Amino acid sequence: MPAPRRPDPRPGNPVIPGFHPDPSVCRVGDDYYLACSSFEYFPGVPLFHSRDLVHWTQIGNALDRPEQLRLPPSMPSSGGIYAPTLRHHDGRFWLVVTNCSEGGGNLIVTATDPAGPWSDPIWAPGVPGIDPDLVWEEDGTCWCTVAGVSQVRLDPSTGRTYGTPHRLWSGGPGAKAPEAPHLYRIGDYWYLLIAEGGTERGHGVSIARGRTPAGPFEPCPANPILTHRGTDHPVQNTGHADLVQGPDGSWWMVLLGVRPGGGTPGWHVLGRETFLAPVTWVDAWPVVGEVALDLPELPWPLSPGPAEERRDDFDLAGLRPPWISLRDRPAEHCTTEERPGWLTLRARGGSLDEPDVVFTGRRQQHLACRARTLVDAAEGCGGLAVRLDERHHYAIEVSGTEVRAVARAGSLRTVVATRSVPAGPVVLAVTITEPPTPHGPCTGPDVVSLGVEQPDGTITELAALDGRYLSTEVAGGFTGRVIGMYATEGTARFDWFDYEPLDGRTEAPSP
Ligand code: 6LW
């Protein structure tokens, strides 16, 4: 049975909580930058900045214009943007990533300021797979390495490839899914870091080294250099890593992991999160320290965490970087300019069960939290949802004077409860808490409560639902929960949205 989760520590791991998988990191001077996958959400590829590797502030999204990212309306969840690599070379940031949707492929964008703007995409159709990595030799030759693991020479400024892709090294015998390659020149060797075992409980990180970027590669005798498979560590599925060296010469690994909760087999609900681990070197091989919830002392002072902005009043012309919309964000369906100080969402038909419902939200980043929003649905139907995908979500919505709590799990969809409310704007609330103790082997990971706030501030609960149905172990896929506002009929307007951690960790970035 999985070990019970501990509450979120402060400061500590995960360093970027919530659905932020496949981290790729680079450093320029004293500044670190990190990019993650984003799948079916727009804008794509969230970008973070840090001075201490622990506190990260989202500074933008690399793919934030429709010319850079088009996701077909019918694309199911967990399609779209997979696994970027972020590097700094020759005075510019280079980001290579795969758009796995129809009409997509591997693309490169560049920027001088990682906060943007990023260039239009340079397509690289000759790159033969997902999880692309870029590395340069001293003479400027650039290699692109992909899952499998294979490699091709590439001109990243044109996307043109040269020669046929060649196989490098596929990890340990029998391990599935050799992927997430990153190639580095460190000292006298070229190191090929990969993930293997799949992104589930068998996940791990292995490494090999060679004298040239094309190999041959000699596997590390201590492989996998990181895995939590078969352990009761509170962080599971550890893998998909990237290495970075601090300005003081110390080495660090960023990686993805999950925090399963509840009984057996354990359900993780926040998606794959970004963790940090120290790295030392023995005999020219990296040794990964513990992926500890409470991080060890760092060799530099911690910088202050990002400013806490729990409430978004929608008082800017656009939306802050952490807001993500499903597949696209055309102004006619999602805008803060139509009624200043409000987010206006205009439905394009469909319900939350459709892949292209009009939905804008933020990642759930805390195991326990509360989100509330003031909605005016006089001209339609809108609400507040905890969304894993189109087949797994819980929502509280208002239409006229009726509030409904709705649950969708797999092919079952139910209106769980309804309540009459006076005409006019209403505050909808979602509160997520750990399940009551005692826990048993069948206890779910959390409880999702859907309610309406009364004028005196108390919340009337319409439904309290087992959170396991909004977990990756039930729903499948690569994402995590996103809490957000939606419109399914006419127009719904939202005056504010606030998100409050309830588990003691307060410094995570908020929109
Ligand atoms: C990604 C692969 C992986 O392409 O999951 O955990 C896939 N690793 O490297 C989707 O994130």
XYZ file of C-alpha atoms and ligand atoms in Angstrom:
522
model
C 0.000 0.000 0.000
C 1.409 3.466 -0.833
C 2.668 5.488 2.120
C 0.368 8.284 3.263
C 1.231 11.621 1.701
C 2.794 14.283 3.819
C 1.463 17.807 3.605
C 3.197 20.127 1.170
C 6.421 21.359 2.748
C 7.814 24.876 2.411
C 10.156 25.419 0.657
C 10.703 22.134 -1.015
C 9.696 19.613 -3.582
C 7.903 19.689 -5.894
C 9.601 22.916 -6.909
C 6.898 23.500 -9.525
C 3.763 21.793 -8.200
C 0.810 20.794 -10.332
C 0.694 19.524 -13.906
C 4.181 20.613 -15.041
C 5.787 17.516 -16.580
C 8.864 16.874 -18.713
C 10.942 19.749 -17.298
C 13.873 21.033 -19.303
C 16.231 23.535 -17.721
C 19.140 25.784 -18.671
C 21.174 28.475 -16.930
C 22.485 31.796 -18.174
C 24.697 33.534 -15.605
C 22.790 33.474 -12.324
C 19.421 32.857 -13.960
C 17.759 29.517 -14.529
C 14.980 28.963 -17.046
C 12.703 25.944 -17.273
C 10.060 24.759 -19.763
C 7.355 22.058 -19.466
C 4.833 20.189 -21.624
C 1.310 21.567 -22.041
C -0.642 19.055 -24.213
C -4.140 20.275 -25.197
C -3.900 23.706 -23.591
C -3.199 27.093 -25.126
C -0.884 28.933 -24.722
C 1.655 26.120 -24.810
C 5.001 25.408 -23.095
C 4.994 27.338 -19.802
C 8.324 29.039 -19.092
C 9.682 29.703 -15.621
C 12.545 31.723 -14.176
C 14.449 31.103 -10.947
C 17.539 32.349 -9.170
C 17.788 29.435 -6.737
C 16.250 26.387 -8.532
C 13.628 26.224 -5.753
C 11.380 29.246 -6.313
C 10.120 29.495 -9.875
C 8.033 32.281 -11.373
C 6.188 31.770 -14.600
C 7.378 34.447 -17.025
C 5.461 33.425 -20.112
C 4.581 30.658 -22.524
C 6.743 29.916 -25.559
C 3.814 29.166 -27.881
C 1.324 31.952 -27.237
C 0.196 32.904 -30.732
C -2.079 30.894 -33.016
C 0.625 30.994 -35.717
C 2.855 29.028 -33.342
C 0.313 26.581 -31.984
C -2.769 25.204 -33.699
C -4.554 22.353 -31.991
C -7.432 20.745 -33.920
C -10.823 21.130 -32.157
C -11.438 17.389 -32.262
C -8.065 16.468 -30.748
C -8.562 14.433 -27.580
C -6.876 15.368 -24.307
C -3.186 14.464 -23.922
C -2.557 15.228 -27.598
C -0.785 18.435 -28.554
C 2.461 19.653 -27.036
C 4.902 17.065 -25.657
C 8.273 17.371 -23.938
C 10.336 20.445 -24.870
C 14.091 20.943 -24.602
C 15.229 24.449 -23.639
C 18.816 25.515 -24.316
C 20.838 28.730 -24.547
C 23.343 28.849 -27.381
C 25.092 31.625 -29.240
C 23.229 34.404 -27.412
C 19.768 32.957 -27.983
C 17.300 30.635 -26.305
C 16.329 27.629 -28.410
C 13.295 25.543 -27.662
C 12.534 22.368 -29.581
C 9.257 20.549 -28.985
C 6.754 18.205 -30.642
C 3.210 19.173 -31.555
C 1.717 15.670 -31.602
C -1.584 16.787 -33.116
C -2.617 16.391 -36.746
C -0.705 18.838 -38.913
C 1.971 19.154 -36.217
C 5.463 17.727 -35.939
C 8.745 18.872 -34.447
C 9.314 22.593 -34.288
C 11.922 25.023 -33.033
C 11.306 28.508 -31.659
C 13.949 30.998 -30.547
C 14.021 34.106 -28.366
C 16.546 36.535 -26.962
C 14.307 37.103 -23.923
C 12.759 33.874 -22.608
C 9.723 35.884 -21.450
C 9.082 36.357 -25.173
C 8.365 37.086 -27.850
C 9.349 33.722 -29.263
C 9.781 33.331 -32.998
C 7.367 31.713 -35.378
C 8.038 27.972 -35.583
C 10.808 26.533 -37.702
C 9.489 23.109 -38.672
C 11.895 20.162 -38.687
C 10.077 17.377 -40.596
C 13.197 15.202 -40.804
C 13.428 14.791 -37.025
C 12.283 11.203 -36.482
C 10.358 11.157 -33.192
C 9.156 12.807 -29.982
C 11.147 14.272 -27.075
C 13.645 16.151 -29.262
C 16.891 17.434 -27.725
C 19.367 19.936 -29.192
C 23.104 20.013 -28.542
C 25.957 21.806 -30.284
C 29.548 20.745 -30.811
C 32.260 23.360 -30.446
C 32.434 23.845 -34.224
C 28.699 24.666 -34.294
C 27.468 21.259 -35.539
C 24.016 20.684 -34.033
C 22.573 17.267 -33.186
C 18.942 16.487 -32.534
C 18.312 13.353 -30.457
C 14.835 11.850 -29.992
C 13.040 9.078 -28.088
C 14.000 5.603 -29.144
C 16.890 6.734 -28.926
C 18.115 8.055 -32.257
C 19.869 11.101 -33.578
C 20.154 13.233 -36.694
C 22.260 16.243 -37.637
C 20.152 19.368 -37.870
C 20.443 22.992 -38.883
C 18.180 24.488 -36.195
C 17.886 27.802 -38.018
C 16.204 26.146 -41.015
C 14.898 22.846 -39.588
C 16.777 20.934 -42.306
C 18.233 17.554 -41.345
C 21.311 15.932 -42.858
C 21.891 12.211 -43.378
C 19.744 9.416 -42.027
C 18.907 9.162 -38.326
C 21.077 6.656 -36.474
C 20.321 4.644 -33.342
C 22.378 5.613 -30.255
C 21.505 3.622 -27.146
C 18.168 2.313 -25.905
C 18.781 1.892 -22.193
C 18.780 -1.280 -20.143
C 17.711 -4.631 -21.619
C 13.957 -5.199 -21.411
C 13.068 -1.730 -20.150
C 10.245 -0.119 -22.079
C 10.041 3.381 -23.511
C 13.616 4.698 -23.806
C 12.770 8.386 -24.183
C 13.433 11.941 -23.012
C 17.058 11.980 -24.238
C 19.338 14.866 -23.366
C 22.922 14.981 -24.556
C 25.626 17.021 -22.775
C 29.334 17.642 -23.156
C 30.744 17.451 -19.615
C 34.500 17.193 -19.119
C 36.013 14.559 -21.412
C 32.739 12.803 -22.242
C 29.447 13.222 -24.027
C 26.687 12.045 -21.685
C 23.378 10.674 -22.933
C 20.708 10.920 -20.238
C 17.416 9.105 -20.903
C 14.210 8.044 -19.164
C 13.143 4.412 -19.328
C 10.487 2.106 -17.933
C 7.560 4.306 -19.015
C 6.131 7.378 -17.302
C 4.213 5.302 -14.730
C 5.437 3.545 -11.563
C 8.317 1.880 -13.440
C 9.833 5.186 -14.524
C 13.558 5.773 -14.113
C 16.577 7.701 -15.363
C 19.646 6.091 -16.913
C 22.816 7.456 -18.445
C 25.581 6.422 -20.819
C 28.753 8.177 -21.945
C 30.898 8.263 -25.039
C 33.737 10.202 -26.600
C 31.654 11.696 -29.403
C 28.058 12.974 -29.531
C 27.185 10.111 -31.872
C 28.594 7.455 -29.553
C 29.406 4.640 -29.108
C 27.961 4.924 -25.602
C 28.951 2.966 -22.525
C 26.077 2.543 -20.003
C 26.660 3.610 -16.410
C 27.173 0.491 -14.235
C 24.864 2.035 -11.611
C 21.855 2.425 -13.967
C 19.156 3.372 -13.345
C 20.766 6.350 -11.630
C 17.323 7.352 -10.334
C 14.118 5.382 -9.858
C 11.503 5.040 -7.125
C 9.962 1.890 -8.586
C 8.936 -0.598 -5.919
C 9.550 1.832 -3.054
C 7.156 3.507 -0.652
C 8.663 6.923 -1.340
C 5.915 9.592 -1.343
C 7.180 10.742 -4.755
C 6.642 8.106 -7.446
C 7.070 7.778 -11.256
C 10.367 9.718 -11.072
C 11.968 10.189 -14.481
C 12.221 12.432 -17.534
C 15.120 14.442 -16.148
C 17.463 17.219 -17.243
C 20.799 18.290 -15.719
C 22.043 21.778 -14.948
C 25.163 23.168 -13.296
C 24.948 26.047 -10.823
C 27.214 29.091 -11.039
C 29.178 27.633 -8.090
C 29.915 24.415 -9.994
C 27.328 22.249 -8.174
C 25.102 19.958 -10.271
C 21.338 19.512 -10.105
C 18.674 17.431 -11.769
C 15.110 18.503 -12.542
C 12.721 15.639 -13.123
C 9.072 14.733 -13.129
C 7.377 12.827 -10.332
C 3.903 12.319 -8.904
C 2.437 12.272 -5.424
C -0.079 9.417 -5.226
C -2.628 9.573 -2.437
C -5.305 7.384 -0.869
C -5.269 3.610 -0.510
C -4.105 1.085 -3.061
C -3.034 1.383 -5.875
C -2.695 5.118 -5.091
C -4.094 7.889 -7.235
C -2.262 11.039 -8.290
C -4.466 13.953 -9.137
C -2.161 16.914 -9.811
C -0.478 15.331 -12.817
C 3.258 14.960 -13.135
C 5.048 17.719 -11.216
C 8.583 19.150 -11.404
C 11.041 18.085 -8.696
C 14.669 18.933 -7.932
C 17.500 16.652 -6.757
C 21.198 17.279 -6.045
C 23.795 15.531 -8.175
C 27.409 14.675 -7.369
C 30.005 13.005 -9.587
C 31.931 9.818 -8.802
C 34.344 8.326 -11.364
C 32.913 10.672 -13.997
C 29.375 9.326 -13.454
C 26.526 11.371 -11.915
C 25.101 10.209 -8.590
C 21.606 11.519 -7.859
C 20.771 12.513 -4.286
C 17.382 12.031 -2.683
C 14.292 13.599 -4.267
C 13.393 14.886 -0.826
C 10.142 16.675 -0.026
C 12.203 18.897 2.269
C 15.146 19.952 0.161
C 18.649 19.807 1.611
C 20.421 23.078 2.294
C 21.354 24.811 -0.926
C 24.818 26.243 -1.568
C 23.287 29.701 -2.124
C 20.651 31.795 -0.330
C 17.044 31.185 -1.275
C 15.460 34.049 -3.154
C 11.999 35.210 -2.089
C 9.154 33.201 -3.593
C 6.907 34.705 -6.245
C 4.431 37.301 -5.006
C 1.207 35.719 -3.895
C -1.716 36.847 -5.958
C -4.601 34.728 -4.858
C -7.243 36.742 -6.610
C -7.336 37.681 -10.253
C -9.695 40.582 -10.874
C -9.268 40.340 -14.627
C -8.151 43.942 -14.688
C -5.450 43.517 -17.352
C -5.972 43.669 -21.121
C -4.894 40.011 -21.391
C -4.644 37.019 -19.096
C -1.602 36.381 -16.892
C 0.780 33.576 -18.043
C -0.532 30.770 -15.794
C -4.033 30.904 -17.318
C -4.574 28.201 -19.917
C -7.490 27.680 -22.278
C -8.568 24.545 -24.046
C -6.962 24.348 -27.491
C -7.190 28.040 -28.392
C -8.208 31.435 -27.073
C -9.894 33.525 -29.757
C -11.043 36.925 -28.447
C -14.629 36.260 -29.518
C -14.751 33.369 -27.022
C -12.441 34.539 -24.233
C -11.644 38.150 -23.430
C -11.084 40.600 -20.574
C -11.772 43.578 -22.824
C -15.498 43.253 -23.510
C -16.560 44.135 -19.963
C -13.449 45.609 -18.328
C -12.589 43.940 -15.042
C -14.442 40.767 -16.037
C -13.477 37.663 -17.969
C -16.103 37.107 -20.654
C -16.465 33.572 -22.001
C -18.773 32.966 -24.966
C -19.833 29.383 -25.639
C -19.337 27.772 -29.008
C -21.798 25.003 -28.246
C -21.071 21.762 -26.554
C -20.509 20.902 -22.943
C -17.509 20.132 -20.772
C -17.678 16.674 -22.374
C -16.540 18.153 -25.683
C -12.836 18.605 -26.487
C -13.325 22.222 -27.603
C -15.552 23.595 -24.846
C -14.773 27.216 -23.961
C -12.747 26.716 -20.755
C -10.019 28.819 -19.144
C -8.342 27.701 -15.956
C -5.210 27.245 -13.911
C -3.472 24.117 -12.740
C -4.454 22.745 -9.336
C -1.121 23.087 -7.528
C -1.948 22.055 -3.978
C -3.261 18.797 -2.581
C -5.836 20.828 -0.657
C -7.159 24.114 -1.963
C -10.243 26.209 -2.593
C -11.186 28.040 -5.800
C -14.058 30.506 -6.040
C -15.425 32.722 -8.768
C -18.202 35.296 -9.083
C -20.171 34.494 -12.228
C -22.864 36.437 -14.017
C -24.713 33.950 -16.213
C -27.738 36.119 -17.012
C -27.091 35.555 -20.715
C -26.198 31.875 -20.704
C -24.739 29.052 -18.666
C -21.311 29.060 -17.072
C -19.503 27.534 -14.182
C -16.428 26.403 -12.328
C -14.930 23.000 -13.109
C -12.193 20.717 -11.884
C -11.113 19.224 -15.184
C -8.891 16.265 -15.895
C -10.166 15.744 -19.422
C -13.417 15.732 -21.397
C -14.457 12.427 -19.810
C -13.409 13.194 -16.248
C -14.503 16.407 -14.521
C -16.641 17.761 -11.721
C -18.368 21.122 -12.089
C -20.707 23.570 -10.453
C -22.594 25.743 -12.910
C -25.358 28.324 -13.015
C -28.015 28.998 -15.595
C -30.730 31.524 -14.763
C -31.705 30.865 -11.170
C -30.596 27.228 -11.084
C -27.238 26.002 -9.833
C -26.224 22.440 -10.757
C -23.449 20.157 -9.542
C -22.360 17.937 -12.421
C -20.074 14.890 -12.399
C -18.595 13.076 -15.370
C -16.512 9.933 -14.861
C -15.793 7.787 -17.903
C -19.005 7.373 -19.842
C -21.238 8.288 -16.876
C -22.539 11.835 -16.606
C -24.847 12.903 -13.798
C -26.406 16.059 -12.473
C -25.713 15.271 -8.825
C -27.715 18.093 -7.230
C -29.531 21.316 -8.096
C -30.390 24.382 -6.015
C -32.355 27.562 -6.718
C -30.579 30.864 -6.260
C -31.828 34.453 -6.538
C -31.350 36.046 -9.962
C -28.001 37.840 -10.345
C -24.306 37.020 -10.019
C -23.419 34.085 -7.782
C -20.187 32.875 -6.159
C -19.386 29.255 -7.029
C -16.832 27.356 -4.963
C -14.780 24.188 -5.244
C -13.041 22.954 -2.103
C -10.560 20.071 -2.296
C -9.519 18.346 0.919
C -7.809 15.172 2.059
C -10.313 12.390 2.798
C -11.452 11.965 6.383
C -9.430 9.541 8.496
C -9.179 6.672 9.246
C -7.871 5.686 5.817
C -8.398 2.197 4.456
C -7.034 0.398 1.409
C -9.932 1.719 -0.682
C -9.835 5.337 0.516
C -9.683 7.833 -2.349
C -6.960 10.470 -2.696
C -9.142 13.484 -1.862
C -12.660 14.874 -1.737
C -13.927 17.486 -4.173
C -16.751 19.570 -2.747
C -18.927 21.688 -5.036
C -20.857 24.564 -3.490
C -22.428 28.004 -3.656
C -21.318 30.836 -1.408
C -24.018 32.616 0.554
C -24.012 36.407 1.129
C -22.603 35.807 4.643
C -19.580 33.987 3.176
C -20.607 30.472 4.188
C -20.560 27.833 1.494
C -23.586 25.622 0.892
C -22.292 22.271 -0.359
C -24.237 20.629 -3.187
C -21.995 17.575 -3.557
C -18.846 16.011 -2.084
C -17.256 13.636 -4.578
C -14.414 11.097 -4.429
C -11.421 12.630 -6.210
C -10.090 9.343 -7.589
C -12.239 9.720 -10.701
C -10.251 12.838 -11.546
C -6.885 11.059 -11.229
C -4.468 9.871 -13.889
C -4.729 6.275 -12.652
C -8.456 6.339 -13.548
C -8.574 8.703 -16.522
C -5.246 7.854 -18.163
C -3.206 10.395 -20.089
C -0.377 12.794 -19.402
C -2.020 15.846 -17.838
C -3.335 16.782 -14.385
C -6.207 18.692 -12.898
C -6.979 22.198 -14.104
C -9.526 24.324 -12.218
C -11.293 26.855 -14.346
C -14.256 28.762 -15.672
C -16.336 27.750 -18.653
C -19.341 28.691 -20.744
C -21.588 26.106 -22.353
C -24.449 28.342 -23.505
C -24.524 31.992 -24.507
C -22.210 34.239 -22.508
C -20.917 33.870 -18.963
C -18.957 36.661 -17.290
C -16.602 36.230 -14.347
C -15.764 39.205 -12.113
C -12.927 37.499 -10.255
C -11.379 34.111 -9.552
C -9.482 33.235 -6.463
C -7.430 30.236 -5.486
C -6.398 29.554 -1.935
C -4.006 26.782 -0.879
C -5.335 24.943 2.174
C -2.316 22.761 2.860
C 0.214 25.126 4.352
C 2.325 25.691 1.261
C 1.582 29.148 -0.029
C 4.403 30.202 -2.258
C 3.442 28.413 -5.469
C 2.895 30.709 -8.421
C -0.692 31.842 -8.870
C -2.229 33.620 -11.819
C 6.893 12.375 -23.009
C 7.763 11.291 -22.530
C 7.220 11.138 -21.200
O 6.946 12.615 -24.366
O 5.887 11.275 -21.275
O 7.599 10.903 -18.957
C 5.596 11.807 -22.537
N 7.942 11.006 -20.163
O 9.112 11.570 -22.528
C 4.531 12.826 -22.424
O 4.845 13.753 -21.423
